[in-house]
Tab-separated table of C-alpha atoms and ligand atoms in Angstrom:
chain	number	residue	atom	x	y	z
A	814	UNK	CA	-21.565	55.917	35.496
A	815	UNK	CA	-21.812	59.582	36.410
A	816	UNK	CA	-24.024	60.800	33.567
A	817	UNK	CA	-22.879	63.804	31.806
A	818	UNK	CA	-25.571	67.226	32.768
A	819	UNK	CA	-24.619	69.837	30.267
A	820	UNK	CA	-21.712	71.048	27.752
A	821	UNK	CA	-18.869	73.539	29.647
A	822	UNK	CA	-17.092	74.839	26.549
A	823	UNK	CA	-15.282	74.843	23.490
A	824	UNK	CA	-11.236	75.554	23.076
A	825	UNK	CA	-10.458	76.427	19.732
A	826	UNK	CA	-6.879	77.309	18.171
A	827	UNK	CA	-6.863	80.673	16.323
A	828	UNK	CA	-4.073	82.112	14.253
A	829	UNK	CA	-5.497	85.656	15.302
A	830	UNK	CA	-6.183	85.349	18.933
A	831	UNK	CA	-6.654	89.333	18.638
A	832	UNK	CA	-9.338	89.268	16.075
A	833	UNK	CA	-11.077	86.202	17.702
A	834	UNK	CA	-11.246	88.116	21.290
A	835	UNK	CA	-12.779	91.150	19.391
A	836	UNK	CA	-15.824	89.118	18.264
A	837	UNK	CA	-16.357	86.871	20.856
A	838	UNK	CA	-16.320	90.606	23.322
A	839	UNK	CA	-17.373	92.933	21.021
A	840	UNK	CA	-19.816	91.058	18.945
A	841	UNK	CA	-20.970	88.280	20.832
A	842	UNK	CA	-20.609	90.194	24.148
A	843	UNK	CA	-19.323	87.211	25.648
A	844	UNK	CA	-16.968	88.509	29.061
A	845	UNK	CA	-13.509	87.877	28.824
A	846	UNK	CA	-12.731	86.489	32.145
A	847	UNK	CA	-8.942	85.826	32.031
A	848	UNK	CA	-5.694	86.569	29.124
A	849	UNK	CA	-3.037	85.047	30.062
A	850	UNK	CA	0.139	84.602	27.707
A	851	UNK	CA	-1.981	83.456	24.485
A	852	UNK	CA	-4.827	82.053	26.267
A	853	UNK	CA	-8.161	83.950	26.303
A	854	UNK	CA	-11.005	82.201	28.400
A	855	UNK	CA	-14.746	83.924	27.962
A	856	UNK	CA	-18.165	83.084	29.475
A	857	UNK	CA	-22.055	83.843	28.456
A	858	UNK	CA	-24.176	84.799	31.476
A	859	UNK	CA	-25.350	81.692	31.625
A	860	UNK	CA	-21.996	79.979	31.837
A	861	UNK	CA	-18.990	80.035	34.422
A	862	UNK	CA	-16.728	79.199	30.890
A	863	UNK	CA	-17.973	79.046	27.090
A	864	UNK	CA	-15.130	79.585	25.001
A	865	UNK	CA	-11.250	79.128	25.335
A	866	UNK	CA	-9.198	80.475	22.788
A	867	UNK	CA	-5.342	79.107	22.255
A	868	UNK	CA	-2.660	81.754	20.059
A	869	UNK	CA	-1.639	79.188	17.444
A	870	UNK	CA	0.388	79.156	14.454
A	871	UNK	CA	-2.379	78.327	12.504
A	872	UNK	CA	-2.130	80.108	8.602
A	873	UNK	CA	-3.678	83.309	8.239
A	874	UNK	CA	-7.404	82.064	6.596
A	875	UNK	CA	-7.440	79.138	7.953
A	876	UNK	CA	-10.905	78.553	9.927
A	877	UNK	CA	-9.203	78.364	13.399
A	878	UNK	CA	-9.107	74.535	15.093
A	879	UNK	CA	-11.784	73.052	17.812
A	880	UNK	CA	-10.151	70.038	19.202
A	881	UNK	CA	-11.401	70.297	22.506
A	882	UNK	CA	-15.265	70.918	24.107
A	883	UNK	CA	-15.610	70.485	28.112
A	884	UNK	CA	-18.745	68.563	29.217
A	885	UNK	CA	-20.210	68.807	32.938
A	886	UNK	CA	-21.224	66.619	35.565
A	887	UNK	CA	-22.966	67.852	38.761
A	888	UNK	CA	-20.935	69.904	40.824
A	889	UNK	CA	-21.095	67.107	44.101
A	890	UNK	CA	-20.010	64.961	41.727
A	891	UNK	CA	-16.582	62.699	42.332
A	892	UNK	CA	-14.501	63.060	39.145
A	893	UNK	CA	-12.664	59.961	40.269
A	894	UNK	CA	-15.708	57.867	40.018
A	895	UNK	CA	-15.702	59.230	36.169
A	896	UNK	CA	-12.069	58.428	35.659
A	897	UNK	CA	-12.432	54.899	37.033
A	898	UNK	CA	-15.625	53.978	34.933
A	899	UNK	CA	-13.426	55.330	31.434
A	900	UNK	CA	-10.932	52.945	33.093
A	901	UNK	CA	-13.011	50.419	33.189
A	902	UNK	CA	-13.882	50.774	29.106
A	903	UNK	CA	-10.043	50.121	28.052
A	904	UNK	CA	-9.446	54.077	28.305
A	905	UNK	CA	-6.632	56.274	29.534
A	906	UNK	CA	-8.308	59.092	31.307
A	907	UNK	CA	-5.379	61.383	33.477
A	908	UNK	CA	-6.766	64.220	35.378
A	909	UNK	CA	-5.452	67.801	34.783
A	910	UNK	CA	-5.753	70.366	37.738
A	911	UNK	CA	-5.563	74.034	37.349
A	912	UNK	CA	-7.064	74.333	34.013
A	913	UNK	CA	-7.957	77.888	34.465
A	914	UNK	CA	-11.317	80.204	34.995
A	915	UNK	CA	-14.442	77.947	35.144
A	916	UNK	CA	-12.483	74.210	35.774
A	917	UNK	CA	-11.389	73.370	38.955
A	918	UNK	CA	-9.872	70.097	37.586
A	919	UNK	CA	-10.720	67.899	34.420
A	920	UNK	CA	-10.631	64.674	33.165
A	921	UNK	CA	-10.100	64.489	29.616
A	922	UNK	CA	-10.582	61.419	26.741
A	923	UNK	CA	-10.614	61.348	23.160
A	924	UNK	CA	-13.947	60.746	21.126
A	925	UNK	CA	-14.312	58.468	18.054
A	926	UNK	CA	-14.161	61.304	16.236
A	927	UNK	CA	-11.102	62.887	17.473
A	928	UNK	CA	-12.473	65.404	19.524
A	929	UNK	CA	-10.501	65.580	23.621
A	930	UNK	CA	-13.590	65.821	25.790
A	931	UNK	CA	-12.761	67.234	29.281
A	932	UNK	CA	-14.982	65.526	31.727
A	933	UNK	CA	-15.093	68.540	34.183
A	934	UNK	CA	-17.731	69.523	37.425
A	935	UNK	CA	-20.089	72.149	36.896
A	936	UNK	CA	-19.174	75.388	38.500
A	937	UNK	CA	-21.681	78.763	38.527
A	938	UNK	CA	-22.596	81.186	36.523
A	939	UNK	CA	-19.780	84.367	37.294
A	940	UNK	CA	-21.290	87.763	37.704
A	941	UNK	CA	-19.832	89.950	34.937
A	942	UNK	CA	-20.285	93.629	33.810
A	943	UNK	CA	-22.364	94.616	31.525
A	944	UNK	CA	-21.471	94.351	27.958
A	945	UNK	CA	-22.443	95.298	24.110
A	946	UNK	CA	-22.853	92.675	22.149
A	947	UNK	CA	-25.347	89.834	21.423
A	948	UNK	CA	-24.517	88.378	24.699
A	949	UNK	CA	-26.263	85.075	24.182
A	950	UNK	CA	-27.246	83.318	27.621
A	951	UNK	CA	-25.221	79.871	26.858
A	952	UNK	CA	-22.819	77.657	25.137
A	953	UNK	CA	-25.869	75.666	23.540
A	954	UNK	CA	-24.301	72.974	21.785
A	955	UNK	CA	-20.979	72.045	19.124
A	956	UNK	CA	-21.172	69.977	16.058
A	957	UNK	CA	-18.359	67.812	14.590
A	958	UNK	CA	-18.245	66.285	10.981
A	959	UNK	CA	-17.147	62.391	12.427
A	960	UNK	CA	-15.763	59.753	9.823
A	961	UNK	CA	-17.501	56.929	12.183
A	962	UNK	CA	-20.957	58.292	13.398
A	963	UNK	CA	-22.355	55.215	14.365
A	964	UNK	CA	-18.871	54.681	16.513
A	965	UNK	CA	-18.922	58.122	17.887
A	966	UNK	CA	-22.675	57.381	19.263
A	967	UNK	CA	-22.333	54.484	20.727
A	968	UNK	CA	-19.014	56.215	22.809
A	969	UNK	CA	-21.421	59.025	23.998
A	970	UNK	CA	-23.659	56.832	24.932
A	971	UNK	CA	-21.635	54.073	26.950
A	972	UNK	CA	-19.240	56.528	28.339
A	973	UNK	CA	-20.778	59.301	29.091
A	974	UNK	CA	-24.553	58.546	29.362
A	975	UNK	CA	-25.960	60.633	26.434
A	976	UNK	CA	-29.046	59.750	24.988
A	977	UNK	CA	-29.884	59.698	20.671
A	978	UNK	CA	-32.674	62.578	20.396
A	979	UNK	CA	-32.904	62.485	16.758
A	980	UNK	CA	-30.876	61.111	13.261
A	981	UNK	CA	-31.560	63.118	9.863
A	982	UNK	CA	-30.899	59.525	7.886
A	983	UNK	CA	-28.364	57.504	9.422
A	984	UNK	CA	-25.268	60.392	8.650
A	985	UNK	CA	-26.395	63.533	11.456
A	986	UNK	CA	-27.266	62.537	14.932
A	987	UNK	CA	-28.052	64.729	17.867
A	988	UNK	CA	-27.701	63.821	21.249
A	989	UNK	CA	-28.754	64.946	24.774
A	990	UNK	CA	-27.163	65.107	27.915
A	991	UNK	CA	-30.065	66.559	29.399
A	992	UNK	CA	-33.042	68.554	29.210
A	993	UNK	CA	-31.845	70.082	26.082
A	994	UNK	CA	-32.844	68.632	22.681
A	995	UNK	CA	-29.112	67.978	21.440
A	996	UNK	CA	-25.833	69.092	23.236
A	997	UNK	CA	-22.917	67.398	20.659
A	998	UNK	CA	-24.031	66.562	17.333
A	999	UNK	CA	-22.101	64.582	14.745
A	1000	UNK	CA	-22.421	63.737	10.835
A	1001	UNK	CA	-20.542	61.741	8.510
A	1002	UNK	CA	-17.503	63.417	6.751
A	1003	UNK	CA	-14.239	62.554	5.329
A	1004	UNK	CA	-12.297	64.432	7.878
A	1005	UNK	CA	-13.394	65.616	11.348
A	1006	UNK	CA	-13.739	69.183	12.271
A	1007	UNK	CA	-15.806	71.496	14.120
A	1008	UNK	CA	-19.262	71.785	11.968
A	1009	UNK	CA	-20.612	74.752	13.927
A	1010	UNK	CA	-20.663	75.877	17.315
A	1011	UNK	CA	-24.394	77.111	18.949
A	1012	UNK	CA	-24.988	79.638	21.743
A	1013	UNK	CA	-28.786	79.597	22.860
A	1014	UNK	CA	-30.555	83.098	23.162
A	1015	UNK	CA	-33.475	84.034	24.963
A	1016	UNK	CA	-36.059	84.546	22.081
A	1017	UNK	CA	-37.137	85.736	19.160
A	1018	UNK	CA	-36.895	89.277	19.692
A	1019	UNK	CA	-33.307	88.185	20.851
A	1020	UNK	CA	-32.489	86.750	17.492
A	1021	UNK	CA	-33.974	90.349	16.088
A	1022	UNK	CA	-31.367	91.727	17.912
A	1023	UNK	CA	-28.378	89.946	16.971
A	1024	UNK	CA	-28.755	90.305	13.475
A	1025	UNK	CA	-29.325	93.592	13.939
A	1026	UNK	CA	-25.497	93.223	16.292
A	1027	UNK	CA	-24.448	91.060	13.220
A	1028	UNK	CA	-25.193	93.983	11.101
A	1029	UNK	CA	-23.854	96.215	12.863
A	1030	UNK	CA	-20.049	94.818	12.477
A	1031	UNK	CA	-20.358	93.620	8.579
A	1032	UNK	CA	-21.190	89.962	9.525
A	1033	UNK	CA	-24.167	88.437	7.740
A	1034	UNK	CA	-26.508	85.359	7.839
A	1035	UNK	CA	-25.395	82.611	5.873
A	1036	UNK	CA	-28.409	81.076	6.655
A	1037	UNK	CA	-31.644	81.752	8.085
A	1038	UNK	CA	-33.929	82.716	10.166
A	1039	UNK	CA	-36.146	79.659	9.776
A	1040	UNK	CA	-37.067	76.469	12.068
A	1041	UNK	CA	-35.337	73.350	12.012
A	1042	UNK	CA	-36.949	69.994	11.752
A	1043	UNK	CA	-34.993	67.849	14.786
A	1044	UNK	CA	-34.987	70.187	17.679
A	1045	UNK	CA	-36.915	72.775	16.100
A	1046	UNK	CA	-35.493	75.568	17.113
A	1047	UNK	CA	-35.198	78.936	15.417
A	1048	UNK	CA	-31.933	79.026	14.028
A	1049	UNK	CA	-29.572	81.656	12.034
A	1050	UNK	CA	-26.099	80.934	10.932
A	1051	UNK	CA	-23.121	83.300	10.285
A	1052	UNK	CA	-19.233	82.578	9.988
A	1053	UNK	CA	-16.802	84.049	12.109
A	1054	UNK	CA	-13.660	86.301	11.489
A	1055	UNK	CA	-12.110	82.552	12.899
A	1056	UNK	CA	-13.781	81.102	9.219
A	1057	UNK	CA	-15.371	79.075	11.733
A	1058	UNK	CA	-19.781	78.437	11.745
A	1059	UNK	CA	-21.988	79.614	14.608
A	1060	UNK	CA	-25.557	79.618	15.162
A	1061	UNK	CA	-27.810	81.492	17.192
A	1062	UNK	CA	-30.913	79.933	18.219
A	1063	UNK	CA	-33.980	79.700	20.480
A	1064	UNK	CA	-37.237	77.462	21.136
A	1065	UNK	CA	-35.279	74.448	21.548
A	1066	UNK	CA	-37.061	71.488	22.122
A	1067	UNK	CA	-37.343	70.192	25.829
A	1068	UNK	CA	-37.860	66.953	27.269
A	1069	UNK	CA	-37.565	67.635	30.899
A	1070	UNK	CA	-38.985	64.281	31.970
A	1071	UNK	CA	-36.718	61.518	30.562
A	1072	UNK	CA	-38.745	58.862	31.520
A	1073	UNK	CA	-41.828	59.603	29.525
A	1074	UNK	CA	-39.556	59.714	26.380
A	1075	UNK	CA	-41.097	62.818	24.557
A	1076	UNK	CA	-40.504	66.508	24.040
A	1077	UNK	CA	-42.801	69.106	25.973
A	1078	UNK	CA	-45.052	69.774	23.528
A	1079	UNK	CA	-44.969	72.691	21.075
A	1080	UNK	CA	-47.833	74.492	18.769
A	1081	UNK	CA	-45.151	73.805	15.486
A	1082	UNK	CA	-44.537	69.823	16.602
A	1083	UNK	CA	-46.253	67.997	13.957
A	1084	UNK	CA	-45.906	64.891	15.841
A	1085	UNK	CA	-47.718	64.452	18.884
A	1086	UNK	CA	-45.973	63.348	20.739
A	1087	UNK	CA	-42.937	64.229	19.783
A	1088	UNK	CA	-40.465	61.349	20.126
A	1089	UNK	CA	-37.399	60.745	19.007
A	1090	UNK	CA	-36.920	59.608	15.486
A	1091	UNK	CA	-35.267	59.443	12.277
A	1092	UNK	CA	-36.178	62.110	9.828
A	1093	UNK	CA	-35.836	62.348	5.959
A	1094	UNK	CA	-33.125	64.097	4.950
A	1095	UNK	CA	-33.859	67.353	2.975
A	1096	UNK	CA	-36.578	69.982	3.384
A	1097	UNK	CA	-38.559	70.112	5.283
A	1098	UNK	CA	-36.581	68.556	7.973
A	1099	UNK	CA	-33.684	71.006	7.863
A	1100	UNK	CA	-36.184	74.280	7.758
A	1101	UNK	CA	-39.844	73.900	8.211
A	1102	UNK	CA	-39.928	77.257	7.055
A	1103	UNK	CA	-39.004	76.523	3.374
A	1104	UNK	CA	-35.874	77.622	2.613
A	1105	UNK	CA	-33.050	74.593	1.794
A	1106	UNK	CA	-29.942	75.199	3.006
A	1107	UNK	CA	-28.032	77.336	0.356
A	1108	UNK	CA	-25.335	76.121	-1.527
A	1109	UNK	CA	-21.775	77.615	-0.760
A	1110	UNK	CA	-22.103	76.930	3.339
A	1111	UNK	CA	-18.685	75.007	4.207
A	1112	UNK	CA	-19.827	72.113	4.969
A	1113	UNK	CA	-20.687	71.023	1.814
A	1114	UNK	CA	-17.344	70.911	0.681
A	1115	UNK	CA	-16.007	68.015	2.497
A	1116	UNK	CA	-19.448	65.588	2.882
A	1117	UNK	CA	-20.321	62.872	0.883
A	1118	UNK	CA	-23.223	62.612	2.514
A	1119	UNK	CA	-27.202	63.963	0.588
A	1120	UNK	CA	-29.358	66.284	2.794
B	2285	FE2	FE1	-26.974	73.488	15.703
């Protein structure tokens, strides 16, 4: 198996492609690297592709649609070797060429939870022009509300080599591809849809800044600042003109040696090491910092499931 090295993007379906392209330029900074017909494809500086965005006919207020995230292998790496082992687990992987700006050519496979994964090699970074904006450095990670968690896991796991960082109970998991703490998340829901989306900024005075952006076009937390338990970064949260969640973090947790199965040490861990593990649900596992995530966010419309 060719183990998976980092997320690409995310492709959502917007029912305002023009008022999704203004924030993801104008607020997030992100560079719009192509428009073609209704097809917008964007990149952070860290990225050679973050964020596709499909014209649909979706109803005006609806929170626009993320069926589709891209995932990386190296760029050496022979997709065919990835399309024979999904073969080999009963799927039907076909490869798509010319996908656009930042794919050469992708292999694509439904999750558990419904989600089309394109298997895809890692290109660069593309130099871009300066821009206003929050302009976070990456595509950090995307989180799905899953009807099977415990299904979805063992899929990312057996076919595409992630690794379980940490479970809040047994209904939110986070998994790693790679150095990074958690690259896909799931928890349990009734229905599955995107639970937020997470671009990685530089540091704190970075997160300063983009509330200050935030600010600046009428958009405003919906959570946060504080410090998550499982990863324990520095997160805020804010909803986009697309209805749909993003966060804007930093301080990630790290474990850039796999095999000696810890996080690099931080001065907030209180475990020490800092292994993976299954945390209480609740505070002070979702903020460290004290305050419980408010009542009114989405997602606690369609769970079941306590936190
Ligand atoms: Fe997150």
């Amino acid at each position: 198996m060719i183990p998976i090295r980092r997320i690409g993007f995310a492709s959502f379906d917007s029912g305002d492609i023009e008022k999704s392209v203004d924030y993801y330029t104008n607020v997030l900074g992100l560079s719009l690297l192509d428009r073609v017909g209704g097809t917008a494809w964007l990149a952070c500086p860290g990225d050679a592709l973050s964020v596709v965005l499909n014209a649909s006919q979706h109803p005006a207020g609806e929170a626009a649609h993320c069926g589709q995230i891209g995932l990386q292998i190296g760029p050496q790496d022979d997709l065919a070797e990835v399309e024979h082992h999904l073969r080999g687990l009963g799927l039907s992987p076909e490869r798509v060429s010319d996908v656009g700006p930042g794919v050469a050519a992708q292999v694509p496979v439904t999750d558990p939870a419904g989600v089309r994964v394109c298997v895809h090699n890692a290109l660069p970074p593309v130099p871009r022009a300066a821009t206003c904006g929050v302009v976070p450095r990456k595509l950090g990670h995307t989180a799905f509300f899953a009807p099977d968690v415990q299904k979805t896991v063992e899929f990312y796991q057996t076919a595409l080599g992630f690794r379980v960082s940490d479970w809040i109970g047994d209904f939110f998991v986070f998994l790693r591809c790679g150095p990074d703490h958690h690259t896909v998340n799931f928890l349990h829901g009734p229905v599955r849809r995107m639970h937020h989306i997470a671009f990685e900024l530089n540091d704190w005075t970075h997160v300063k800044h983009a509330c200050d952006e935030l600010d600046r076009h009428d958009l405003h937390l919906s959570w946060g600042p504080g410090r998550h338990g499982p990863g324990h970064n520095i997160y805020t949260y804010h909803t986009n003109p697309d209805g749909i969640m993003v966060e804007l973090f930093t301080e990630l947790d790290q474990m850039s040696d796999e095999s000696l199965g810890w996080f690099d040490p931080r001065p907030w861990h209180k475990d020490r090491p800092q292994r993976p593990k299954v945390w209480p649900p609740g505070t002070p596992t979702t903020n460290f910092w004290g305050v419980a995530r408010p009542v009114g966010i989405n997602e606690q419309r369609e769970t079941n499931a306590p936190r």
